[in-house]
Amino acid sequence: MKLFCFLTLFFTLTLQAQIQINGIVTDSNSKPLPFATITTSENNNTITDVDGKFIFKISSSATSLTVSYIGFQPKTIALINSKTFYSISLLQQTDDLKEVVVSNENPALSIIKKVIANKATNDPQKKLNNFEYKTYNKLIVTANPDSIDGRIDTSAAYKDLNKKIINIDSSDYKFKEIVSKQHLFQTEKVSQYQFGNNKLKETVLGTKIAGFKQPIYEVLAFNLQSISIYDPKYELFETKYENPISKNAPLSYNYKLLDTVSIKGRDAYMIYFKNKSKHRASGLEGVLYIDKENYAVAKAVMRIKSVLDISGIHEFEYIPKEKIWFQSNTTFKIVKGKNDDDIRILGGTIQFDGDVEDNYERRKKVASDFTYLLSESNSFDVRVNTDTPIKNPSLYIEIKDDAAKKPESFWEAYRKENLDQKSQKTYLLLDSLSVRNRIEKRLGIGRKIINGFYPIGPVDLDLKKIISYNNYEGFRLGVGGITNDRLYKYFRVEGYGAYGTKDGVFKYSVGGGVLLDKHTNTWFNGYYTDDVREIASTVFSVDKRVFKIYDPRPINISTFYEYIGWRTNIQTKFIPKTEAVLELSRNYIEPKFDYLYNLNGKLYSNYTMTTAMLSIVWAPFSNYMQTPTGRTESDKKFPRFTFQYTQSLPNVFDNDFTFSKIDFKVEYEKQYLNRQKTSLLLQGGLAMGDVPITHLYNTAPNNLTKETVVQRITFAGRNAFETMFFNEFFSSQYLMFQIKHGFDRIKIMKQVRPSLVLVTRMAWGNMEKPEQHVGPAYKTLDKGYFESGLELNRIFKGFGLGGFYRYGPNQLMRFEDNIAVKISYVLDLGL
């Protein structure tokens, strides 16, 4: 969701429409010199990027530039008032170079090892007990008008001597005209950071987004770059990479000592690093400035070149009293990189230049080629070892209720410099543009569609209820929805109605809720429902709603039970890093298949259940964001633990049975730097007492009872046993384990790039009191159930194919009966 909102802003805004110099530094053969040092006559400096290019803001009083690079002769050039682009060529030194010798090994590697060894004494989060500081951040999406070739202001047609018409497009001119007057997007933010007890919390004091009345919370929670340069994994644009100063970094990176420079009056080594892998997006590249005295990082430049060309710069101030470098400024920049294929997103196409031959005719440049995103943060009011208590320390980000309502005087107090005329016009023009083009409304619609709703006035239409299919109801056609904030913020009404074309029965649900506390998302709800549900299925009440264009597994299900009754519950996130549901329900149950429940000689074809249930999910490592509209999980991390306890209530509302159920699951995912992913799932359940088969466990089978492998081909489930037949096994207690390992996509052809996933599942179970269940024939999982397989997902247009094999004690006699072939589908937005 965060990535969707961020890329929406970055790419769609490109379709709208101090002295800065730039240039390139090369050798005598026109080969770019990466990370060359450029110093002005006023002793301000910068470095070139990996392509030898630079963009440098200088004061009008600067008169010259000096460029230096190890192994080359320094060069000083005079600045010319009207000139903004400089191409600088350096000559290689002919005399013997005297390299800085630190030890017998690579001098840069020796320095890096000392940096790693001294991290505990140089990392503020390790050395200091606590600290706090404030930051002012400004983020813009813009373009340099000087880089755009716009020569005319209208489309015109000219005729040559052969009377052929040549159309000249004016889009470049119009785009240049826009970015000359304003930025394409602009936001400001003032935050307070507090660190204590090994936790860092950000409190957003003020936020202002051009064109939006309300903040886009997903953008505020987006991790553009790591806050700490010492984290084992360095993060750029929500992607983690091996940090070049992590413990095992020397195994992944090559290092080169470039120069010795002065940073804030202290001598520092300038070290270039690059990932050893040849994969374009596998690792970072950049420069570290290392204090010669204490081996701390005094400045860092991080860069990754892929579909997006992303760079992050960290600058530090030295605090003599604490003998530590503390972060003072960060800069983050995105420009469009290279990709072999264009990206389709939100109805538009982002075009890329891939690796093409020299004689290949390159495409015409478009707006997104000139557009870049720039985020700059300045730190101030730094205080260390203050022992100031942190409120709500379990939160990663807290956004104050009045953060979006700050007056202009607030911003004037925190800005490092006053807004220039271009930035002022950006707020005025984008605010009016947003109203005219309903940008804020469109983004809100996009948010809801991702969660399966489409807003129509005061009601959000439930897209999941429109159409579905299963073997019992046939096509299930319906309509459903829930009221939104346009009607009332503190009260909601929801419901649905559906009709099955095969069973010919109408189902429905009506209900509503009252918001008790917005900060903890605490709701009191009540519902009345008449519907059907798959028998022996496990539903955790705290599981997130997941919207899919199709839900494959229910297509093949034919055994259901009807439930009619009411339920009332309280949903809350009151306990930090948890979400809980406490529910009381009473339902009339009628199995819709041949089944009787035998309790002490009395046969039940239908029954009444009154139960109390507590369901809770705990995500101790996730980051949570507190906004004026509630608490959300801003960064999902693992492991996650889910627990659910259900207790029937004897003699309450005509309850027929006495039983208890305990259900749990543990989820874990690990993302690797090489784009592989391992996911683990451990899930189990225990039913004690007198429980009908409708409320026991089937362990999620997903195989049709057909004669041949081809006849059994169907869509794969998410965590289902693909070789287990429907209604083949039932248990009153079970334990299942699943492991998946996915590899990065492999390019076979331009449009064929599958991702390989290896899957293994296993389950054990037992059935207590089997004599109570009259009707269906089934087996138990006492000896265990095992299957393994592989999936080739996203082979073409999101479709894939998988194969699974059943083995072990419950293997079937015929070889082909142990094989299942499944179709998979992954919605691919091209991100």
PDB file of N, CA, C and O in Angstrom, residues 285-323:
ATOM      1  N   GLU A 285      26.704   0.911  -4.045  1.00  0.00           N
ATOM      2  CA  GLU A 285      27.952   1.471  -4.532  1.00  0.00           C
ATOM      3  C   GLU A 285      28.036   2.883  -3.980  1.00  0.00           C
ATOM      4  O   GLU A 285      27.013   3.554  -3.846  1.00  0.00           O
ATOM      5  N   GLY A 286      29.218   3.332  -3.613  1.00  0.00           N
ATOM      6  CA  GLY A 286      29.293   4.685  -3.081  1.00  0.00           C
ATOM      7  C   GLY A 286      30.626   5.013  -2.459  1.00  0.00           C
ATOM      8  O   GLY A 286      31.649   4.367  -2.738  1.00  0.00           O
ATOM      9  N   VAL A 287      30.599   6.029  -1.593  1.00  0.00           N
ATOM     10  CA  VAL A 287      31.817   6.523  -0.953  1.00  0.00           C
ATOM     11  C   VAL A 287      31.558   6.720   0.537  1.00  0.00           C
ATOM     12  O   VAL A 287      30.511   7.239   0.931  1.00  0.00           O
ATOM     13  N   LEU A 288      32.527   6.307   1.350  1.00  0.00           N
ATOM     14  CA  LEU A 288      32.491   6.544   2.791  1.00  0.00           C
ATOM     15  C   LEU A 288      33.646   7.468   3.166  1.00  0.00           C
ATOM     16  O   LEU A 288      34.775   7.280   2.701  1.00  0.00           O
ATOM     17  N   TYR A 289      33.351   8.460   3.986  1.00  0.00           N
ATOM     18  CA  TYR A 289      34.387   9.342   4.539  1.00  0.00           C
ATOM     19  C   TYR A 289      34.618   8.908   5.982  1.00  0.00           C
ATOM     20  O   TYR A 289      33.716   9.019   6.822  1.00  0.00           O
ATOM     21  N   ILE A 290      35.808   8.417   6.268  1.00  0.00           N
ATOM     22  CA  ILE A 290      36.106   7.809   7.560  1.00  0.00           C
ATOM     23  C   ILE A 290      37.074   8.695   8.351  1.00  0.00           C
ATOM     24  O   ILE A 290      38.178   9.026   7.870  1.00  0.00           O
ATOM     25  N   ASP A 291      36.663   9.096   9.537  1.00  0.00           N
ATOM     26  CA  ASP A 291      37.488   9.900  10.423  1.00  0.00           C
ATOM     27  C   ASP A 291      38.812   9.165  10.696  1.00  0.00           C
ATOM     28  O   ASP A 291      38.805   8.015  11.155  1.00  0.00           O
ATOM     29  N   LYS A 292      39.935   9.825  10.451  1.00  0.00           N
ATOM     30  CA  LYS A 292      41.234   9.175  10.599  1.00  0.00           C
ATOM     31  C   LYS A 292      41.585   8.876  12.048  1.00  0.00           C
ATOM     32  O   LYS A 292      42.398   7.992  12.333  1.00  0.00           O
ATOM     33  N   GLU A 293      40.949   9.589  12.975  1.00  0.00           N
ATOM     34  CA  GLU A 293      41.293   9.414  14.385  1.00  0.00           C
ATOM     35  C   GLU A 293      40.493   8.307  15.052  1.00  0.00           C
ATOM     36  O   GLU A 293      41.056   7.430  15.719  1.00  0.00           O
ATOM     37  N   ASN A 294      39.159   8.325  14.882  1.00  0.00           N
ATOM     38  CA  ASN A 294      38.338   7.346  15.614  1.00  0.00           C
ATOM     39  C   ASN A 294      37.641   6.343  14.699  1.00  0.00           C
ATOM     40  O   ASN A 294      36.865   5.505  15.161  1.00  0.00           O
ATOM     41  N   TYR A 295      37.875   6.422  13.408  1.00  0.00           N
ATOM     42  CA  TYR A 295      37.309   5.494  12.421  1.00  0.00           C
ATOM     43  C   TYR A 295      35.778   5.488  12.432  1.00  0.00           C
ATOM     44  O   TYR A 295      35.135   4.460  12.228  1.00  0.00           O
ATOM     45  N   ALA A 296      35.199   6.656  12.650  1.00  0.00           N
ATOM     46  CA  ALA A 296      33.750   6.824  12.546  1.00  0.00           C
ATOM     47  C   ALA A 296      33.401   7.310  11.143  1.00  0.00           C
ATOM     48  O   ALA A 296      34.241   7.889  10.439  1.00  0.00           O
ATOM     49  N   VAL A 297      32.165   7.113  10.759  1.00  0.00           N
ATOM     50  CA  VAL A 297      31.702   7.617   9.467  1.00  0.00           C
ATOM     51  C   VAL A 297      31.392   9.103   9.615  1.00  0.00           C
ATOM     52  O   VAL A 297      30.548   9.495  10.420  1.00  0.00           O
ATOM     53  N   ALA A 298      32.074   9.932   8.824  1.00  0.00           N
ATOM     54  CA  ALA A 298      31.860  11.377   8.865  1.00  0.00           C
ATOM     55  C   ALA A 298      30.960  11.856   7.726  1.00  0.00           C
ATOM     56  O   ALA A 298      30.416  12.961   7.782  1.00  0.00           O
ATOM     57  N   LYS A 299      30.831  11.036   6.708  1.00  0.00           N
ATOM     58  CA  LYS A 299      29.927  11.317   5.597  1.00  0.00           C
ATOM     59  C   LYS A 299      29.780  10.032   4.799  1.00  0.00           C
ATOM     60  O   LYS A 299      30.712   9.216   4.752  1.00  0.00           O
ATOM     61  N   ALA A 300      28.629   9.832   4.176  1.00  0.00           N
ATOM     62  CA  ALA A 300      28.418   8.618   3.387  1.00  0.00           C
ATOM     63  C   ALA A 300      27.559   8.930   2.173  1.00  0.00           C
ATOM     64  O   ALA A 300      26.599   9.705   2.249  1.00  0.00           O
ATOM     65  N   VAL A 301      27.932   8.342   1.058  1.00  0.00           N
ATOM     66  CA  VAL A 301      27.152   8.439  -0.180  1.00  0.00           C
ATOM     67  C   VAL A 301      26.814   7.020  -0.617  1.00  0.00           C
ATOM     68  O   VAL A 301      27.710   6.217  -0.877  1.00  0.00           O
ATOM     69  N   MET A 302      25.505   6.701  -0.642  1.00  0.00           N
ATOM     70  CA  MET A 302      25.049   5.370  -1.021  1.00  0.00           C
ATOM     71  C   MET A 302      24.250   5.459  -2.316  1.00  0.00           C
ATOM     72  O   MET A 302      23.455   6.378  -2.498  1.00  0.00           O
ATOM     73  N   ARG A 303      24.439   4.466  -3.204  1.00  0.00           N
ATOM     74  CA  ARG A 303      23.718   4.519  -4.469  1.00  0.00           C
ATOM     75  C   ARG A 303      23.413   3.118  -4.977  1.00  0.00           C
ATOM     76  O   ARG A 303      24.177   2.183  -4.772  1.00  0.00           O
ATOM     77  N   ILE A 304      22.252   2.997  -5.615  1.00  0.00           N
ATOM     78  CA  ILE A 304      21.875   1.759  -6.299  1.00  0.00           C
ATOM     79  C   ILE A 304      21.330   2.134  -7.671  1.00  0.00           C
ATOM     80  O   ILE A 304      20.540   3.066  -7.809  1.00  0.00           O
ATOM     81  N   LYS A 305      21.785   1.434  -8.706  1.00  0.00           N
ATOM     82  CA  LYS A 305      21.332   1.723 -10.069  1.00  0.00           C
ATOM     83  C   LYS A 305      20.552   0.529 -10.593  1.00  0.00           C
ATOM     84  O   LYS A 305      21.087  -0.566 -10.726  1.00  0.00           O
ATOM     85  N   SER A 306      19.258   0.753 -10.866  1.00  0.00           N
ATOM     86  CA  SER A 306      18.395  -0.302 -11.379  1.00  0.00           C
ATOM     87  C   SER A 306      17.287   0.357 -12.180  1.00  0.00           C
ATOM     88  O   SER A 306      17.542   1.283 -12.943  1.00  0.00           O
ATOM     89  N   VAL A 307      16.043  -0.136 -12.013  1.00  0.00           N
ATOM     90  CA  VAL A 307      14.907   0.500 -12.668  1.00  0.00           C
ATOM     91  C   VAL A 307      14.837   1.964 -12.269  1.00  0.00           C
ATOM     92  O   VAL A 307      14.544   2.839 -13.082  1.00  0.00           O
ATOM     93  N   LEU A 308      15.138   2.222 -10.991  1.00  0.00           N
ATOM     94  CA  LEU A 308      15.289   3.585 -10.505  1.00  0.00           C
ATOM     95  C   LEU A 308      16.741   3.793 -10.092  1.00  0.00           C
ATOM     96  O   LEU A 308      17.367   2.896  -9.538  1.00  0.00           O
ATOM     97  N   ASP A 309      17.251   4.959 -10.366  1.00  0.00           N
ATOM     98  CA  ASP A 309      18.600   5.325  -9.952  1.00  0.00           C
ATOM     99  C   ASP A 309      18.466   6.096  -8.647  1.00  0.00           C
ATOM    100  O   ASP A 309      17.977   7.227  -8.624  1.00  0.00           O
ATOM    101  N   ILE A 310      18.856   5.463  -7.541  1.00  0.00           N
ATOM    102  CA  ILE A 310      18.566   5.984  -6.206  1.00  0.00           C
ATOM    103  C   ILE A 310      19.871   6.253  -5.465  1.00  0.00           C
ATOM    104  O   ILE A 310      20.793   5.432  -5.475  1.00  0.00           O
ATOM    105  N   SER A 311      19.926   7.400  -4.813  1.00  0.00           N
ATOM    106  CA  SER A 311      21.107   7.726  -4.008  1.00  0.00           C
ATOM    107  C   SER A 311      20.683   8.313  -2.673  1.00  0.00           C
ATOM    108  O   SER A 311      19.657   8.980  -2.568  1.00  0.00           O
ATOM    109  N   GLY A 312      21.470   8.033  -1.659  1.00  0.00           N
ATOM    110  CA  GLY A 312      21.245   8.581  -0.322  1.00  0.00           C
ATOM    111  C   GLY A 312      22.545   9.116   0.239  1.00  0.00           C
ATOM    112  O   GLY A 312      23.582   8.433   0.175  1.00  0.00           O
ATOM    113  N   ILE A 313      22.523  10.338   0.765  1.00  0.00           N
ATOM    114  CA  ILE A 313      23.718  10.968   1.326  1.00  0.00           C
ATOM    115  C   ILE A 313      23.473  11.274   2.797  1.00  0.00           C
ATOM    116  O   ILE A 313      22.414  11.798   3.162  1.00  0.00           O
ATOM    117  N   HIS A 314      24.433  10.935   3.640  1.00  0.00           N
ATOM    118  CA  HIS A 314      24.375  11.236   5.069  1.00  0.00           C
ATOM    119  C   HIS A 314      25.538  12.166   5.410  1.00  0.00           C
ATOM    120  O   HIS A 314      26.692  11.856   5.109  1.00  0.00           O
ATOM    121  N   GLU A 315      25.218  13.273   6.059  1.00  0.00           N
ATOM    122  CA  GLU A 315      26.246  14.199   6.544  1.00  0.00           C
ATOM    123  C   GLU A 315      26.141  14.301   8.058  1.00  0.00           C
ATOM    124  O   GLU A 315      25.050  14.189   8.628  1.00  0.00           O
ATOM    125  N   PHE A 316      27.271  14.523   8.713  1.00  0.00           N
ATOM    126  CA  PHE A 316      27.339  14.474  10.166  1.00  0.00           C
ATOM    127  C   PHE A 316      28.042  15.708  10.725  1.00  0.00           C
ATOM    128  O   PHE A 316      28.845  16.352  10.054  1.00  0.00           O
ATOM    129  N   GLU A 317      27.718  16.033  11.979  1.00  0.00           N
ATOM    130  CA  GLU A 317      28.418  17.059  12.748  1.00  0.00           C
ATOM    131  C   GLU A 317      29.152  16.367  13.893  1.00  0.00           C
ATOM    132  O   GLU A 317      28.613  15.447  14.517  1.00  0.00           O
ATOM    133  N   TYR A 318      30.371  16.814  14.152  1.00  0.00           N
ATOM    134  CA  TYR A 318      31.142  16.219  15.236  1.00  0.00           C
ATOM    135  C   TYR A 318      30.822  16.931  16.550  1.00  0.00           C
ATOM    136  O   TYR A 318      30.843  18.155  16.635  1.00  0.00           O
ATOM    137  N   ILE A 319      30.478  16.127  17.586  1.00  0.00           N
ATOM    138  CA  ILE A 319      30.197  16.663  18.919  1.00  0.00           C
ATOM    139  C   ILE A 319      31.416  16.370  19.803  1.00  0.00           C
ATOM    140  O   ILE A 319      31.606  15.232  20.254  1.00  0.00           O
ATOM    141  N   PRO A 320      32.261  17.356  20.045  1.00  0.00           N
ATOM    142  CA  PRO A 320      33.521  17.102  20.778  1.00  0.00           C
ATOM    143  C   PRO A 320      33.305  16.532  22.173  1.00  0.00           C
ATOM    144  O   PRO A 320      34.067  15.665  22.618  1.00  0.00           O
ATOM    145  N   LYS A 321      32.270  17.019  22.868  1.00  0.00           N
ATOM    146  CA  LYS A 321      32.054  16.570  24.250  1.00  0.00           C
ATOM    147  C   LYS A 321      31.813  15.068  24.312  1.00  0.00           C
ATOM    148  O   LYS A 321      32.310  14.373  25.201  1.00  0.00           O
ATOM    149  N   GLU A 322      31.040  14.555  23.365  1.00  0.00           N
ATOM    150  CA  GLU A 322      30.714  13.131  23.355  1.00  0.00           C
ATOM    151  C   GLU A 322      31.667  12.328  22.468  1.00  0.00           C
ATOM    152  O   GLU A 322      31.584  11.098  22.423  1.00  0.00           O
ATOM    153  N   LYS A 323      32.537  13.060  21.740  1.00  0.00           N
ATOM    154  CA  LYS A 323      33.469  12.436  20.806  1.00  0.00           C
ATOM    155  C   LYS A 323      32.743  11.511  19.836  1.00  0.00           C
ATOM    156  O   LYS A 323      33.099  10.335  19.658  1.00  0.00           O
TER     157      LYS A 323
END
